[in-house]
Tab-separated table of C-alpha atoms in Angstrom:
chain	number	residue	atom	x	y	z
A	1	UNK	CA	121.366	104.331	92.402
A	2	UNK	CA	124.950	104.731	93.537
A	3	UNK	CA	123.800	106.743	96.552
A	4	UNK	CA	121.313	103.989	97.442
A	5	UNK	CA	124.127	101.422	97.266
A	6	UNK	CA	126.434	103.591	99.394
A	7	UNK	CA	123.734	103.863	102.067
A	8	UNK	CA	122.593	100.208	101.936
A	9	UNK	CA	126.032	98.540	102.076
A	10	UNK	CA	127.116	99.792	105.527
A	11	UNK	CA	123.661	99.037	106.932
A	12	UNK	CA	123.832	95.536	105.474
A	13	UNK	CA	127.321	95.102	106.952
A	14	UNK	CA	126.120	96.199	110.392
A	15	UNK	CA	123.296	93.626	110.347
A	16	UNK	CA	125.689	90.866	109.270
A	17	UNK	CA	128.291	91.935	111.859
A	18	UNK	CA	125.766	91.150	114.583
A	19	UNK	CA	124.777	87.866	112.928
A	20	UNK	CA	121.325	89.031	111.916
A	21	UNK	CA	119.434	88.420	108.700
A	22	UNK	CA	119.939	91.627	106.718
A	23	UNK	CA	116.893	93.243	105.119
A	24	UNK	CA	119.077	95.644	103.129
A	25	UNK	CA	119.748	93.812	99.831
A	26	UNK	CA	116.026	93.484	98.985
A	27	UNK	CA	115.361	97.002	100.262
A	28	UNK	CA	118.121	98.269	97.983
A	29	UNK	CA	116.653	96.390	95.008
A	30	UNK	CA	113.182	97.747	95.781
A	31	UNK	CA	114.570	101.280	95.977
A	32	UNK	CA	116.325	100.863	92.624
A	33	UNK	CA	113.005	99.692	91.147
A	34	UNK	CA	111.391	102.902	92.374
A	35	UNK	CA	114.290	104.977	91.020
A	36	UNK	CA	113.750	103.513	87.532
A	37	UNK	CA	110.015	104.210	87.813
A	38	UNK	CA	108.654	100.747	88.627
A	39	UNK	CA	106.054	100.256	91.346
A	40	UNK	CA	105.055	96.905	92.831
A	41	UNK	CA	101.419	96.176	93.604
A	42	UNK	CA	100.860	93.223	95.914
A	43	UNK	CA	97.439	91.581	95.714
A	44	UNK	CA	96.524	89.212	98.537
A	45	UNK	CA	98.541	88.145	101.538
A	46	UNK	CA	102.255	88.810	101.197
A	47	UNK	CA	104.321	85.722	102.055
A	48	UNK	CA	107.870	86.348	103.277
A	49	UNK	CA	108.966	82.814	104.210
A	50	UNK	CA	108.135	79.187	103.430
A	51	UNK	CA	107.327	80.100	99.832
A	52	UNK	CA	108.652	79.530	96.333
A	53	UNK	CA	107.516	82.074	93.774
A	54	UNK	CA	107.415	80.991	90.131
A	55	UNK	CA	107.339	83.980	87.839
A	56	UNK	CA	107.615	84.989	84.224
A	57	UNK	CA	110.781	86.963	83.574
A	58	UNK	CA	110.261	89.856	81.192
A	59	UNK	CA	113.212	92.037	82.181
A	60	UNK	CA	115.744	92.745	84.919
A	61	UNK	CA	113.180	95.043	86.539
A	62	UNK	CA	111.294	91.869	87.573
A	63	UNK	CA	114.143	91.070	89.959
A	64	UNK	CA	114.095	94.552	91.466
A	65	UNK	CA	110.322	94.490	91.961
A	66	UNK	CA	110.034	90.945	93.293
A	67	UNK	CA	112.921	91.242	95.716
A	68	UNK	CA	111.814	94.664	96.894
A	69	UNK	CA	108.238	93.498	97.489
A	70	UNK	CA	108.919	90.032	98.938
A	71	UNK	CA	112.545	89.935	100.106
A	72	UNK	CA	113.056	86.999	97.767
A	73	UNK	CA	116.303	85.340	96.836
A	74	UNK	CA	116.518	84.058	93.271
A	75	UNK	CA	117.586	80.974	91.388
A	76	UNK	CA	119.935	82.104	88.601
A	77	UNK	CA	122.310	80.619	86.065
A	78	UNK	CA	125.804	80.062	87.436
A	79	UNK	CA	127.383	82.303	84.782
A	80	UNK	CA	125.798	85.308	86.485
A	81	UNK	CA	128.041	84.857	89.546
A	82	UNK	CA	131.085	86.028	87.567
A	83	UNK	CA	129.392	89.134	86.110
A	84	UNK	CA	131.058	92.297	87.448
A	85	UNK	CA	129.050	94.046	90.186
A	86	UNK	CA	125.839	92.137	89.346
A	87	UNK	CA	127.338	88.823	90.505
A	88	UNK	CA	128.478	90.386	93.760
A	89	UNK	CA	125.056	91.962	94.362
A	90	UNK	CA	123.445	88.582	93.645
A	91	UNK	CA	125.522	86.949	96.384
A	92	UNK	CA	124.443	89.649	98.852
A	93	UNK	CA	120.820	88.764	98.065
A	94	UNK	CA	121.427	85.018	98.647
A	95	UNK	CA	121.057	84.051	94.987
A	96	UNK	CA	121.180	80.313	94.385
A	97	UNK	CA	123.380	79.728	91.348
A	98	UNK	CA	122.607	76.670	89.242
A	99	UNK	CA	124.523	75.122	86.386
A	100	UNK	CA	122.387	74.406	83.363
A	101	UNK	CA	125.112	72.254	81.844
A	102	UNK	CA	125.766	69.996	84.845
A	103	UNK	CA	122.751	67.674	85.051
A	104	UNK	CA	124.506	65.676	87.791
A	105	UNK	CA	124.393	68.694	90.134
A	106	UNK	CA	120.591	68.835	90.266
A	107	UNK	CA	120.399	67.086	93.648
A	108	UNK	CA	122.841	69.551	95.218
A	109	UNK	CA	121.003	72.478	93.656
A	110	UNK	CA	117.682	71.274	95.060
A	111	UNK	CA	119.377	70.999	98.464
A	112	UNK	CA	120.482	74.648	98.160
A	113	UNK	CA	116.887	75.714	97.518
A	114	UNK	CA	115.716	73.605	100.466
A	115	UNK	CA	118.380	75.235	102.691
A	116	UNK	CA	117.285	78.731	101.628
A	117	UNK	CA	113.680	77.922	102.480
A	118	UNK	CA	114.744	76.436	105.837
A	119	UNK	CA	116.571	79.734	106.550
A	120	UNK	CA	113.253	81.572	105.984
A	121	UNK	CA	114.202	83.067	102.609
A	122	UNK	CA	111.454	83.222	100.037
A	123	UNK	CA	112.840	81.915	96.738
A	124	UNK	CA	111.862	82.988	93.225
A	125	UNK	CA	112.605	81.093	90.057
A	126	UNK	CA	111.925	81.920	86.439
A	127	UNK	CA	111.086	78.701	84.559
A	128	UNK	CA	111.804	80.142	81.113
A	129	UNK	CA	115.403	80.630	82.273
A	130	UNK	CA	116.117	83.955	80.568
A	131	UNK	CA	114.783	87.438	79.958
A	132	UNK	CA	112.930	88.327	76.824
A	133	UNK	CA	112.283	91.589	75.024
A	134	UNK	CA	110.235	93.022	77.912
A	135	UNK	CA	106.933	92.497	76.096
A	136	UNK	CA	106.665	88.868	75.000
A	137	UNK	CA	106.685	85.916	77.405
A	138	UNK	CA	109.076	83.134	76.532
A	139	UNK	CA	108.226	79.434	76.882
A	140	UNK	CA	109.518	77.600	79.962
A	141	UNK	CA	112.800	75.730	79.606
A	142	UNK	CA	112.146	71.987	79.574
A	143	UNK	CA	114.125	69.847	81.965
A	144	UNK	CA	115.349	67.761	79.070
A	145	UNK	CA	114.879	67.836	75.329
A	146	UNK	CA	111.945	65.946	73.760
A	147	UNK	CA	114.402	63.643	71.985
A	148	UNK	CA	115.840	62.403	75.303
A	149	UNK	CA	112.383	61.549	76.669
A	150	UNK	CA	111.594	59.051	73.920
A	151	UNK	CA	111.964	55.406	74.871
A	152	UNK	CA	115.021	53.709	73.398
A	153	UNK	CA	114.642	50.745	71.099
A	154	UNK	CA	116.561	47.619	71.879
């Protein structure tokens, strides 16, 4: 994996130096998926732009497979940005970081997703908002709690 990173980083830098959209972060992630033994199987027409993928999130391998197969950027919790190495790799892959705690930032976060799509990046989001045990699917995270959706009495 380290060798793959050492090869991909200079290639990514060269693409960015000439102002081009770099294919290397998703290629790196796809290669890491293969290194850990995962293989993607695409059924149907592969979309590489003007698309939002909504996927269940069983493990971190999902990210490797989806990015490697589609070139997708991801919507991720803002805390991930500060994770050593992983946060940096996320920024190279155009991850859109969202704050779960800041409900007032939703409009700006939607604008970030819109901007990524306008720049021809496919975007993937995981509605359950976290990884599970790798076997069981978790329920999707609701936008707000059931208590807050009840009408208030005067």
